[in-house]
Each structure stands twice: as C-alpha cells, then as structure tokens.
Coordinates of C-alpha atoms in Angstrom, one line a residue:
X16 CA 178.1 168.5 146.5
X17 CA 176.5 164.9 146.3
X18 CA 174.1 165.6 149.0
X19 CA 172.8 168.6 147.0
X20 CA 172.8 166.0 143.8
X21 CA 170.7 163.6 146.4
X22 CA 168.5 166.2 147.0
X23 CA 168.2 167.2 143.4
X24 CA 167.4 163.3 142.9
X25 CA 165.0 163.2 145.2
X26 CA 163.2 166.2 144.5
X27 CA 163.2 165.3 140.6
X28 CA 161.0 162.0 141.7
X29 CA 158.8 163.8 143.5
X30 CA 157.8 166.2 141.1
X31 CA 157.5 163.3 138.2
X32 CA 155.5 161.5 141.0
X33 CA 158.2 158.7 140.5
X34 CA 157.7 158.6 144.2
X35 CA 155.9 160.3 147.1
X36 CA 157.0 163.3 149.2
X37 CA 156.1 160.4 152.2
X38 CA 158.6 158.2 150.9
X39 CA 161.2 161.0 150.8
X40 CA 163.0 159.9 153.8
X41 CA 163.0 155.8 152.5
X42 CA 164.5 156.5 148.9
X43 CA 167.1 158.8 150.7
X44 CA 168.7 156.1 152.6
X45 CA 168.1 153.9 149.4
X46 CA 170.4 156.4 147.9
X47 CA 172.6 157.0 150.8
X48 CA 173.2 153.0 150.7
X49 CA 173.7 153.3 147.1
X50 CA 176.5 156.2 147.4
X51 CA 178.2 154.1 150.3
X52 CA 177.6 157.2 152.5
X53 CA 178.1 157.0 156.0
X54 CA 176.0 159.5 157.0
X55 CA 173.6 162.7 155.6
X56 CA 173.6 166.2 155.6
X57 CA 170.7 168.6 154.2
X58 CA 171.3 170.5 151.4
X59 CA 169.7 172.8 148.4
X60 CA 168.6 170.9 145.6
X61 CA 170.8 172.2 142.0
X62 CA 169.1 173.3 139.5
X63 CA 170.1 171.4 136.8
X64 CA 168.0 169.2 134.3
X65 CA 168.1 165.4 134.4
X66 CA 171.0 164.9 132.1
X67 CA 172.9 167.3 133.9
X68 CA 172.1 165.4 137.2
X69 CA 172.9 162.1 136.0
X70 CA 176.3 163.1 134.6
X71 CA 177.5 165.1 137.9
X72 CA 176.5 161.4 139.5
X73 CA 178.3 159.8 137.2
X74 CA 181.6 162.1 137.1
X75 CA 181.6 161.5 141.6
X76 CA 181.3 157.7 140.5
X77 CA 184.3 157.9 138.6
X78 CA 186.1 160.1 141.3
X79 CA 185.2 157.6 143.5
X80 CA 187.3 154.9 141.2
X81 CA 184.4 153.1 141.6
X82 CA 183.7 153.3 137.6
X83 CA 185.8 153.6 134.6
X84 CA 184.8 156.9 132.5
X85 CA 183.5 155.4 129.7
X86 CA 179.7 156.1 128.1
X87 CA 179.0 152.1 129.1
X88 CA 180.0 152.5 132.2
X89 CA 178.7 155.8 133.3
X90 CA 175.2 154.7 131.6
X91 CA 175.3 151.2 133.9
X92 CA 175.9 153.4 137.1
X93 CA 173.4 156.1 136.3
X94 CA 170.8 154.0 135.1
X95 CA 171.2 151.5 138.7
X96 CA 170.9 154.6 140.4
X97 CA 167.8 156.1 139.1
X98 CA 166.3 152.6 139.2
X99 CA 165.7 153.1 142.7
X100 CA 163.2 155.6 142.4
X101 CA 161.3 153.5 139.5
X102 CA 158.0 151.8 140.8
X103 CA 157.8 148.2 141.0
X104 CA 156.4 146.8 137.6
X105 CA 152.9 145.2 139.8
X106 CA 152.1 149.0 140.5
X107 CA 152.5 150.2 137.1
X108 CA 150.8 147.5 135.3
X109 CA 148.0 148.1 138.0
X110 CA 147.7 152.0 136.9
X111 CA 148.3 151.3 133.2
X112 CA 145.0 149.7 133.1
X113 CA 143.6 151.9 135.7
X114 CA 143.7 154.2 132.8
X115 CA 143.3 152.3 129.7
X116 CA 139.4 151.3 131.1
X117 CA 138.9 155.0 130.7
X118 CA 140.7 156.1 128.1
X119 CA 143.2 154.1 126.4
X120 CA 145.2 157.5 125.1
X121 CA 146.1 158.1 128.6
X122 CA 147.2 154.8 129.0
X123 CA 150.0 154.9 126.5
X124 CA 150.9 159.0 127.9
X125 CA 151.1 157.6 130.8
X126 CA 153.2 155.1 130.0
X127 CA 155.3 156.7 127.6
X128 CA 156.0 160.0 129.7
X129 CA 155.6 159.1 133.0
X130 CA 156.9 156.0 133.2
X131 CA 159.8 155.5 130.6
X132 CA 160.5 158.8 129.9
X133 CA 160.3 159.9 133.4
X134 CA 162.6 157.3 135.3
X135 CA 165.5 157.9 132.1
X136 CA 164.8 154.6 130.2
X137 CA 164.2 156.8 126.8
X138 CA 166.9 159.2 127.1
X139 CA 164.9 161.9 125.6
X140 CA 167.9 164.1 126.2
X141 CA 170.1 161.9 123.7
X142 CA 166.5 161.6 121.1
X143 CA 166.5 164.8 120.6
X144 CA 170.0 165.4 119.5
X145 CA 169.3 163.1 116.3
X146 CA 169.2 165.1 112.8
X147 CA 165.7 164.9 111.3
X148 CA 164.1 166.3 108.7
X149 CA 162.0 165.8 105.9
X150 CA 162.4 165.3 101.7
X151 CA 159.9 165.5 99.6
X152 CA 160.0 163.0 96.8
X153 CA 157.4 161.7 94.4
X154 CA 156.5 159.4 96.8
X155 CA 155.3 162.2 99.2
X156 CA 157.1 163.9 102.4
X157 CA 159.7 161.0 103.2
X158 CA 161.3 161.3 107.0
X159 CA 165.4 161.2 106.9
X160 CA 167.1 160.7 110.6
X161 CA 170.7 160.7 111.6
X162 CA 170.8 159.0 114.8
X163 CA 172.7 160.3 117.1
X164 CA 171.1 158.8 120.4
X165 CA 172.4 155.4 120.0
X166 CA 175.8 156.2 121.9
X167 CA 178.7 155.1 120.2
X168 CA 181.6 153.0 122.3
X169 CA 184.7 153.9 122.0
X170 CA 187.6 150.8 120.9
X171 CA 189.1 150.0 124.5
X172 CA 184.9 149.1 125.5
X173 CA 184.4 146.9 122.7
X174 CA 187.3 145.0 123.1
X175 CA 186.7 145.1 126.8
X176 CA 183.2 143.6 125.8
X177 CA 184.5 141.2 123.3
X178 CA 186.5 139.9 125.7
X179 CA 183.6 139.1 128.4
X180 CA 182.0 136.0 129.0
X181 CA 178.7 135.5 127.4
X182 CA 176.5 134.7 129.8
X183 CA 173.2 133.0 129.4
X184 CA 171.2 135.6 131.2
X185 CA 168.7 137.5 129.6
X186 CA 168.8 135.2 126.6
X187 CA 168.2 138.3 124.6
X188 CA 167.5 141.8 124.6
X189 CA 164.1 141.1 123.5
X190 CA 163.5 138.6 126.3
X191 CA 160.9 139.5 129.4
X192 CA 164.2 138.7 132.1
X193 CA 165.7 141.8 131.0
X194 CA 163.2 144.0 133.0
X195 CA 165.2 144.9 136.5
X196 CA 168.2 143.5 135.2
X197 CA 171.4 145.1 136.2
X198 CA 173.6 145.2 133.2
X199 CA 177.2 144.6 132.9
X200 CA 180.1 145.6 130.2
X201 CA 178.2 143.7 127.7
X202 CA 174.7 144.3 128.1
X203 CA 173.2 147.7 129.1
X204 CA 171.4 148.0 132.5
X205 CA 167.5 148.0 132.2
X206 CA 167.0 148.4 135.9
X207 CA 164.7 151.1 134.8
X208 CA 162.3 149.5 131.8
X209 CA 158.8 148.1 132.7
X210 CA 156.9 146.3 130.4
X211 CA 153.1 145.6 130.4
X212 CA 151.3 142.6 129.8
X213 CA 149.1 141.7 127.0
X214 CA 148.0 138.8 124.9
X215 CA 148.3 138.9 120.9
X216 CA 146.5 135.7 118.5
X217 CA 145.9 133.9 121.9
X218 CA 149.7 134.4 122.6
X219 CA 151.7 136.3 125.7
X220 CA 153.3 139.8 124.9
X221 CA 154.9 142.5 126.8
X222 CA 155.0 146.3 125.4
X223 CA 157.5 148.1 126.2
X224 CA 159.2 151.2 124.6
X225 CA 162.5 151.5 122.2
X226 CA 165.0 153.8 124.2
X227 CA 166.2 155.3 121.2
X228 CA 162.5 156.4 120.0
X229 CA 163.2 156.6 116.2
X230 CA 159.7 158.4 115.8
X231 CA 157.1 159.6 118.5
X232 CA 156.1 156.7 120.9
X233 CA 158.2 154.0 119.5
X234 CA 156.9 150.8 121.1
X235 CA 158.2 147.6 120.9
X236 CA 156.0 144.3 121.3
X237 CA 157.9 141.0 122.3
X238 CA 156.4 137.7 122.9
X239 CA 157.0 136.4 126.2
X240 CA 158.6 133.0 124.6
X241 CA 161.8 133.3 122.9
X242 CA 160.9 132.1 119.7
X243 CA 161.8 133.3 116.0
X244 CA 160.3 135.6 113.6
X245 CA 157.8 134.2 111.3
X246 CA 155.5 135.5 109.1
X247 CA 152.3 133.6 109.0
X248 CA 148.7 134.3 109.5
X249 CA 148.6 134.0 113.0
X250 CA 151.2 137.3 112.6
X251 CA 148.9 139.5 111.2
X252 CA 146.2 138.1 113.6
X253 CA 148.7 139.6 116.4
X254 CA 148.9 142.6 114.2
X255 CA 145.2 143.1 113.9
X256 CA 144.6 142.5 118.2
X257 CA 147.2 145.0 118.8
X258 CA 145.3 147.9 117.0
X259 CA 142.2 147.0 118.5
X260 CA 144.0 146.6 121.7
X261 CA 145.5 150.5 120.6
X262 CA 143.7 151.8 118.0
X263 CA 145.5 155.0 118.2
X264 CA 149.0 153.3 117.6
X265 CA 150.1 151.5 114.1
X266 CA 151.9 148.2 114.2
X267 CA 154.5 146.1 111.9
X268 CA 156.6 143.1 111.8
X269 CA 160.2 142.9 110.2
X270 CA 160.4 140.1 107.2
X271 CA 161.3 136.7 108.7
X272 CA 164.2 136.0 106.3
X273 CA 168.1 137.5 106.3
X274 CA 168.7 140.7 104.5
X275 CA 165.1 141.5 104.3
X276 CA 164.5 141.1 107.6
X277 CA 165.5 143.0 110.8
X278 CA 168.6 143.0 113.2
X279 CA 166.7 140.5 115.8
X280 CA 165.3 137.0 113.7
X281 CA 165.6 135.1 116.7
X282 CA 163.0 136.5 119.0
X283 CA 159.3 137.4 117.5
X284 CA 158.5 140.8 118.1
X285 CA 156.8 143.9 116.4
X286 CA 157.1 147.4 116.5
X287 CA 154.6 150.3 116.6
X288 CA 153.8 153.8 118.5
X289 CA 151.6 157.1 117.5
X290 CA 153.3 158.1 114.1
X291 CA 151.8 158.6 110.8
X292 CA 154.5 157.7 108.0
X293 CA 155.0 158.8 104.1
X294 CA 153.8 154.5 103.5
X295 CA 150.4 155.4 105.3
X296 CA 149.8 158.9 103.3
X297 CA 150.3 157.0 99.7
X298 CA 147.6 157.3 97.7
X299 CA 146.2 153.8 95.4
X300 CA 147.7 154.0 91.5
X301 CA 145.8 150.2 90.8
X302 CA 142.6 148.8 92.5
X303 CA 141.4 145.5 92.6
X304 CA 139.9 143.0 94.8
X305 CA 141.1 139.4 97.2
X306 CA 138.5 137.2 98.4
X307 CA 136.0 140.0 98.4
X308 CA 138.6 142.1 100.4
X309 CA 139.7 145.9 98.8
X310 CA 142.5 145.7 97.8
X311 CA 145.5 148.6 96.2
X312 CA 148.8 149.2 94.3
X313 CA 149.9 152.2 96.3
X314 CA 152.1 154.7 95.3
X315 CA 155.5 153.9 97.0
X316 CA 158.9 152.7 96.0
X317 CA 158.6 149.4 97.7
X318 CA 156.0 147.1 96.2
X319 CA 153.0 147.6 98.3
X320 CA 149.4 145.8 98.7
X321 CA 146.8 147.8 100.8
X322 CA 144.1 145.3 102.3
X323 CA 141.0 147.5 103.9
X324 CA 138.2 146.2 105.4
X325 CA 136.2 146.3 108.6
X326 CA 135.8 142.7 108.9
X327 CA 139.4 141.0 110.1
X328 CA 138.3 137.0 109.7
X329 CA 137.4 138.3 105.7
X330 CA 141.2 140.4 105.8
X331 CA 142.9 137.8 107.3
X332 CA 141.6 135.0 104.8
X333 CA 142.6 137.9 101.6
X334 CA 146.3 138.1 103.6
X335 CA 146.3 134.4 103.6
X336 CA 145.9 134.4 99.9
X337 CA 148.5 137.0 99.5
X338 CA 151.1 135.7 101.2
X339 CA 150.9 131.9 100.0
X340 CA 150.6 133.1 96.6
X341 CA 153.2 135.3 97.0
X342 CA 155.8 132.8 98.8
X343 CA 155.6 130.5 95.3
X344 CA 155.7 133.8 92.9
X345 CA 158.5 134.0 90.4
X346 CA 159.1 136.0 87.6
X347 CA 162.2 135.6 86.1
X348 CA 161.8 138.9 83.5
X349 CA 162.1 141.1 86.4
X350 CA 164.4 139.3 88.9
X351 CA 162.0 137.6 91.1
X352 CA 162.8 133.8 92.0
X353 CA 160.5 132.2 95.1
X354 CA 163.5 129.3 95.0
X355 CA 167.0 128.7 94.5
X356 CA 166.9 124.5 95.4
X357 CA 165.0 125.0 98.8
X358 CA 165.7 127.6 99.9
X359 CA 163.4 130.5 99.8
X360 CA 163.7 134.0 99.3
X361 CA 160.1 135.5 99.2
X362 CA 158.3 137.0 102.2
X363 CA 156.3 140.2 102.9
X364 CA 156.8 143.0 106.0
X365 CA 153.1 143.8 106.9
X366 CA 151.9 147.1 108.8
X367 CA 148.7 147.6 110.5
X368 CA 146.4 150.4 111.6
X369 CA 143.0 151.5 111.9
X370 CA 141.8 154.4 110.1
X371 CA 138.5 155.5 111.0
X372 CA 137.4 152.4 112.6
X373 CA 138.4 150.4 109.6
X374 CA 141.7 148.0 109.5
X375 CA 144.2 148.8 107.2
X376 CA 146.8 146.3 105.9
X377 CA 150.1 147.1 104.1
X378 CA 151.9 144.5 102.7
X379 CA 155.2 145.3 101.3
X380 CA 156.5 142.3 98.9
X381 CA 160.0 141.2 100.0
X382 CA 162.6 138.8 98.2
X383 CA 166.4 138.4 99.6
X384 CA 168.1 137.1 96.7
X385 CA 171.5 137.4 95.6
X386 CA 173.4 137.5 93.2
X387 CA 176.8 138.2 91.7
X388 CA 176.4 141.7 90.9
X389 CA 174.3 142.1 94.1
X390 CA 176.3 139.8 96.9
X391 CA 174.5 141.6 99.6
X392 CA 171.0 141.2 97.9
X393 CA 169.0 142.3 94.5
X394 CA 166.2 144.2 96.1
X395 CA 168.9 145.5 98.6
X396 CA 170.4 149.2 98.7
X397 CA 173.1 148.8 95.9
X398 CA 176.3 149.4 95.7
X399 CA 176.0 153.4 94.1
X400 CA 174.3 154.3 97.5
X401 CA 176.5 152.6 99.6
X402 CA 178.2 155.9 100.9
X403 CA 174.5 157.1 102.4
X404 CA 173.2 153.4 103.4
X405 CA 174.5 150.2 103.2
X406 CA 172.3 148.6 105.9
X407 CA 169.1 146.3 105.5
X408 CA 166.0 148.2 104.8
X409 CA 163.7 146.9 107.7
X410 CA 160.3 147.9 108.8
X411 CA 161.0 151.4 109.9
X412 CA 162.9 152.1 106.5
X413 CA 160.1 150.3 104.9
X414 CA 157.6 152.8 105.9
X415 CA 159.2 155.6 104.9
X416 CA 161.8 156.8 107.3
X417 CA 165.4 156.9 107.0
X418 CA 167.9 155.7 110.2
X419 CA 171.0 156.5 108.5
X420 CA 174.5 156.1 110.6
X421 CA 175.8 158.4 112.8
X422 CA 179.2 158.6 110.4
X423 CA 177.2 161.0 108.5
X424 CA 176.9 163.6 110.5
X425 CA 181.0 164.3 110.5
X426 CA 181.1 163.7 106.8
X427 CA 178.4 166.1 106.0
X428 CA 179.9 168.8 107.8
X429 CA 183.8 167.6 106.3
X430 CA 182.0 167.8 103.2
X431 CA 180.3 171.0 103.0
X432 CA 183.1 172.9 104.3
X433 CA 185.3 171.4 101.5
X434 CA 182.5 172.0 98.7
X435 CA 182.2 176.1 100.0
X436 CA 186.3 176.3 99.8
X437 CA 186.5 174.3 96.4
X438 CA 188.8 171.9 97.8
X439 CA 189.4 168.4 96.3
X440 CA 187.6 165.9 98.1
X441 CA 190.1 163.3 97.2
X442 CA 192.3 164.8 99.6
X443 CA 189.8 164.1 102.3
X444 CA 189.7 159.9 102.8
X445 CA 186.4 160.4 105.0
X446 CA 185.0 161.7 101.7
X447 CA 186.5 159.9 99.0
X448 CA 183.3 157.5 98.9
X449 CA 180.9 160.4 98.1
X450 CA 182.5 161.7 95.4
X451 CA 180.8 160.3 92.9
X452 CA 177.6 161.6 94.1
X453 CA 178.4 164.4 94.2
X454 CA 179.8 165.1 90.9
X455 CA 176.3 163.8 90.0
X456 CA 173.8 165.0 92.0
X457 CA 175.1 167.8 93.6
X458 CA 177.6 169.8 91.5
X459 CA 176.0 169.6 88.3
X460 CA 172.9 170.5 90.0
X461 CA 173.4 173.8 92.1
X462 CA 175.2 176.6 92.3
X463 CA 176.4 176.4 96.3
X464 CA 176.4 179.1 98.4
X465 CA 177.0 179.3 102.3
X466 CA 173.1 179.7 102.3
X467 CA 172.3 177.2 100.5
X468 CA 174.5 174.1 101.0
X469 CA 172.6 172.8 104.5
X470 CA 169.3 172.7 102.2
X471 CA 171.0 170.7 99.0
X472 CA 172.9 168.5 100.9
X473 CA 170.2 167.5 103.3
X474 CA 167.5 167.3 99.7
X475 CA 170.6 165.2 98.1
X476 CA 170.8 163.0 101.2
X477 CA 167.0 162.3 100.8
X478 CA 166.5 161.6 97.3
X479 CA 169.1 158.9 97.8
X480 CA 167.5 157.3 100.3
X481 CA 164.3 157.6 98.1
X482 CA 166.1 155.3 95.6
X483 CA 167.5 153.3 97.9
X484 CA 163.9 152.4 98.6
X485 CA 163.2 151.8 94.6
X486 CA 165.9 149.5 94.7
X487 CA 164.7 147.6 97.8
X488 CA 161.1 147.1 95.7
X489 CA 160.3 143.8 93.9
X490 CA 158.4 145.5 90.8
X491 CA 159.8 148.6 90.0
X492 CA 158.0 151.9 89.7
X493 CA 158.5 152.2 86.2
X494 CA 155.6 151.7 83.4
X495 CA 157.0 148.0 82.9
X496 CA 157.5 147.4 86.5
X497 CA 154.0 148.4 87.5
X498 CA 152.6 145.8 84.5
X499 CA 154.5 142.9 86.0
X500 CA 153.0 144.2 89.7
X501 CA 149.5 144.3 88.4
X502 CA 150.5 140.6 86.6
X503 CA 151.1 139.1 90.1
X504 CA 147.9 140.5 91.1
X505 CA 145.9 138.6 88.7
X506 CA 147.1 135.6 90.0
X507 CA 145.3 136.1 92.9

C-alpha cells in the first residue's frame, strides 16, 4: 500500500508540475527517506484525490506510532511530507515575475493555484466545506460564512499545546521565518507556503495567501519587519502601491487599536485578493468634497467615507485630513468620545481598490470605547446578538462578509429539528441562548415548514449580522444619525 500512495504522490506532482517527470526518480528517494523505507517496489498509482492521499499517509504515520492521531498532528506530518515536492521559494519568485511582466492576472493564478493551492498550503478541500451564502438586506447582498476550514483541536491538544515551551522562533505567524518552517504541537507546519517579495511606501513586504481563503484569493500582505499595526498616512500609501502593484486585487488594513482592530496588532500587515464585497457595491446617500478630493456617505451600516480620485498625492493629502480630524472628533450626543484621559479610542479601517483606472478609498470610522452597559465596546456587537457573534468586527466583517463560528453549524441543525417537532428549546442547553431570537424574529415571523426552515433560518442568521454591523457604526443609519455623520463632515 504506501508504495502505491508514493506513486500516487509522485504522479500528483507531476501532473500540477510541482515537479518534473525527470526528477521522478530524486523526489522518490526524498520520499523513500522520508517514510524510513529501506527499499522500493513499483506500484499502480490510487486513484484517490489529494485529501484522500494525504489522509491514507497520515493514517500509515500513525500505524507506524510515529504520530499521535490527532488533526495537529496528522496536518504537521502531511504538510512535511508534501513539502518535499514544493519548489524552492528562488524558483517561484523567479516565475512569479516571469509572468507578472506579461500579464499580472497570471501572476496571482499562478500563484494562487499552482503554487499554494497546488502543494496543499490552502486546503481547498477543507474551504469548500464552509457554509456560505448570501442575505439580502437594505444594505445590498451581504455574504454570511460558517467556517468550517479552520480545524478545530480537540481538549487533550490544547492542553498538550498549553503545556509546550514557547519558543522564540518564528516570532509570529505573520513573520517572513515562518516560510519552510517545520511546525511543532504549537505552531502549524508551513513547510509548504512561499511568499513573494514586494516593496509597499518604500517599505519590504511579502504576499502570501491565507490558508483558510475566507473569500476568492485571500491574500495576506506582511511587512518584512515585525512591527505593530498603525494607521497613518504612510498606510494608505502602502494601500494605494499595492493596487497599482495588483490592480485586479482590493486591499485593507484592520484598525490599529483593541476591539476595533484585528486578532494580530503586533505585526503590520493587510489583507486583500480578487473579491468584490456588499461595502464596494454601496451606492453614495451624501456627496461632498476634501481638499478638492470626491468625497461620499455611502449607504452601509458602518460609517463610511468614499475618497475617489485618479490622483493619489491629492487622495492621500484628503485621507490625511480625514483621519487627523477624525482622531480628535467627539460628539458626545451620539456616543463618540476621541479621549478618555489619554487614551484614545478613534481610528478608521481603510480599503482600497481601483475601479476603472481610478483609486477608490473606503474609510470606515472606528471608536473602541466602553462602557458599563457595553464592557466589550459601544460600537461593538451587543450583547442581543451575542448568540450569532460575539467577536470583533475586523476588516473582513467590515466589508460586508460574515465569519461566524463554527458552533453554529451544530446549533442550527439542534435548532431546526427542535422548531419542526415543537419542542421546547429550553430543554436543549446548546440552544437556550437563541431563544430569545427566536421568539422574535423567527416565530412571530413564519409559519415553518420542513421546506422552508433552511431559508428562514439562514435570512434570520443574516439580518442579525446586518445589525450587528449597525451596531458596530459610529453614526447610525437613522435620519438623526446620518445628520450627526454629515456634521463631522463639515468639519472637514
């Protein structure tokens, strides 16, 4: 059997031109050495798809004894193995920009397909098993995810984690070191990840692609220094150079402060890819102008300026003006202090693209303060739709797509069964949390049938993540809220 996975290996790399049918006989003893085989007998190659392959290598790894049969472990031995095959990263920066002279499109395919998708680094497998689908709202068309790719360790890992010692190597998961790297109990292998060189605002970066791809081509940018996220000008200049860099792609930064912000402050990095959002489609409800820039109220939940323009020193000074104005911007009537003593609570997540050879600039008007009512922030999902999301609305949320938790998959599913046999949720503790909601928004709404549930639910699901949105906006979308919006942008 494992020299007819071998050969199911090695024919798989061939035919993704992971390597050459020359090289066959080289990667075979690479792999022979891997398996600690003593010798090598021709065989069949199986068919079976690249998930399949990788967990029949896995399952003779842990036959062997030589790994525990855990989802960390299993991923740490499959992911050395395939590693082999990958190219080294010289070769595939070489052919990156090979292509991107002649057409920068094929650039980014190649690099997304052929290279990360290809050698297992984005699981596509796993991606495709999240829940997706879409709500429309008066916003317009708003993406809702359950992620499912993002595989979930069981208790005796994380304790077996927790109880590893941290090592100073990569410094993060962010950081350029982890490209090659091995992996142990407490940091997943990325043998298999290459990253390609750029420069942003005069700085270093490296792209590189999220394995969990939470929308088509899911890019991440890091910088080559481990430093934290700011927001600044020189952000937005990085912004702006990516999209001529990419025009094809969008990019955004995460707020720089807690709450707001996203799960990684301490190491400045973006995200992007070939995705067009609900944000993007919203259409201007206010215009006006900043230093001779265009400039928009759009029509989203969060509290939005668009900045358009085709020349990016004249957008960069109207962001400047923005941002500065809007780091000192209170307005007590509606909630918004700049202060408590000295420390500060306002900051903005920008996005970027190009539309038609012009430069578009979102900038979504963030504050992280608290409160008593609101310990885990005002402008923060609150408490009502705790049961759907509870987490910090970052830049993917931002733009208009939901990564909800994986939790809700099982309680949807607990949940609809009990609804179609009128059972009382309260004798369900998984679902004791949404029973509000649903009294509200569901019952008193429909009539459900077995044909219908899966299309309420999923609606329900939506429009709460719609108002988690409102809630995470600094000037409300009411008639009032939009007055005290339009007052800030007289100030400028």
């Amino acid at each position: 059997m494992i020299y007819s996975l071998i050969a199911t290996l090695l024919k798989y790399g061939i035919e993704k031109d992971l390597i050459k049918e020359e090289d066959r006989v080289f990667f075979q003893n690479k792999l022979i050495e891997f398996l600690r085989l003593d010798d090598y007998k021709e065989a069949e190659p199986l068919d079976y798809s690249l998930e399949q392959l990788m967990d029949a290598f896995d399952d003779y790894a842990v036959e062997q004894g030589w790994i525990g049969n855990t989802v960390t472990e299993r991923d740490l031995f499959d992911t050395r193995l395939i590693s082999l095959l990958v190219d080294r990263p010289s070769n595939i920066i070489k052919e990156f920009y090979a292509r991107y002279e002649k057409d920068r499109k094929s650039a980014t395919d190649y690099f997304y397909h052929n290279v990360s998708i290809d050698s297992n680094y984005v699981r596509k497998y796993r991606c495709d098993r999240d829940l997706k689908w879409v709500t429309p709202t008066k916003y317009g068309d708003i993406d809702i995810t359950i992620n499912l790719s993002k595989p979930e360790k069981d208790p005796k890992e994380i304790e077996k984690a927790k109880n590893m010692p941290k090592g100073a190597y990569p410094v993060c998961l962010l950081c350029k070191e982890n490209e090659g790297y091995s992996g142990r109990i407490n940091w997943p292998a990325r043998g298999n990840i290459r990253i390609i060189p750029l420069q942003l605002g005069g700085e270093d970066f490296y792209m590189q692609y999220s394995p969990y791809s939470y929308y088509n081509e899911h890019c991440i940018l890091l910088n080559k220094v481990h430093k934290p996220m700011i927001i600044e000008t020189l952000t937005v200049r990085k912004l702006l150079d990516f999209v001529d860099f990419l025009p094809h792609y969008f990019i955004g930064s995460n707020a720089d402060l807690p709450i707001v912000g996203g799960s990684i402050l301490a190491h400045e990095h973006f995200q992007g890819g070939s995705y067009t959002f609900a944000m993007e489609k919203a259409k201007s409800i206010y215009d006006f102008e900043v230093k001779g820039v265009k400039a928009s109220i759009i029509n989203w939940p969060l509290s939005v300026i668009r900045l358009t323009g085709d020349d990016k020193e004249k957008l960069l000074v109207a962001f400047e003006h923005v941002f500065n104005t809007w780091l000192k911007y209170s307005d007590p009537e509606v909630g918004i202090l700049a202060y408590s003593g000295e420390t500060r609570h306002n900051t903005i997540t920008p996005i970027a693209r190009k539309k038609n050879g012009h430069y578009e600039l979102d900038l979504a008007l963030r504050n992280n303060r608290t409160d008593e009512a609101h310990p885990l922030g005002i402008f923060h999902p609150h408490d009502e739709y705790h049961h759907i999301k509870k987490e910090n609305i970052g830049l993917i949320e931002v733009m208009g797509l939901a990564v909800l938790p994986r939790r809700l998959k099982e309680e949807m599913e607990e949940l609809k069964a009990a609804l179609l046999a009128k059972e009382d949720l309260s004798t369900h503790p998984a679902l004791v949390k949404h029973i509000d909601w649903v009294n509200k928004d569901i019952l008193a709404k429909y009539t459900l049938t077995k044909d219908n549930i899966d299309e309420v639910v999923n609606k329900e699901i939506g429009i709460t993540f719609m108002h988690v949105l409102e809630d995470a906006g600094v000037f409300k979308t009411t008639p009032e809220g939009i007055e005290h919006f339009k007052k800030f942008t007289k100030t400028l």
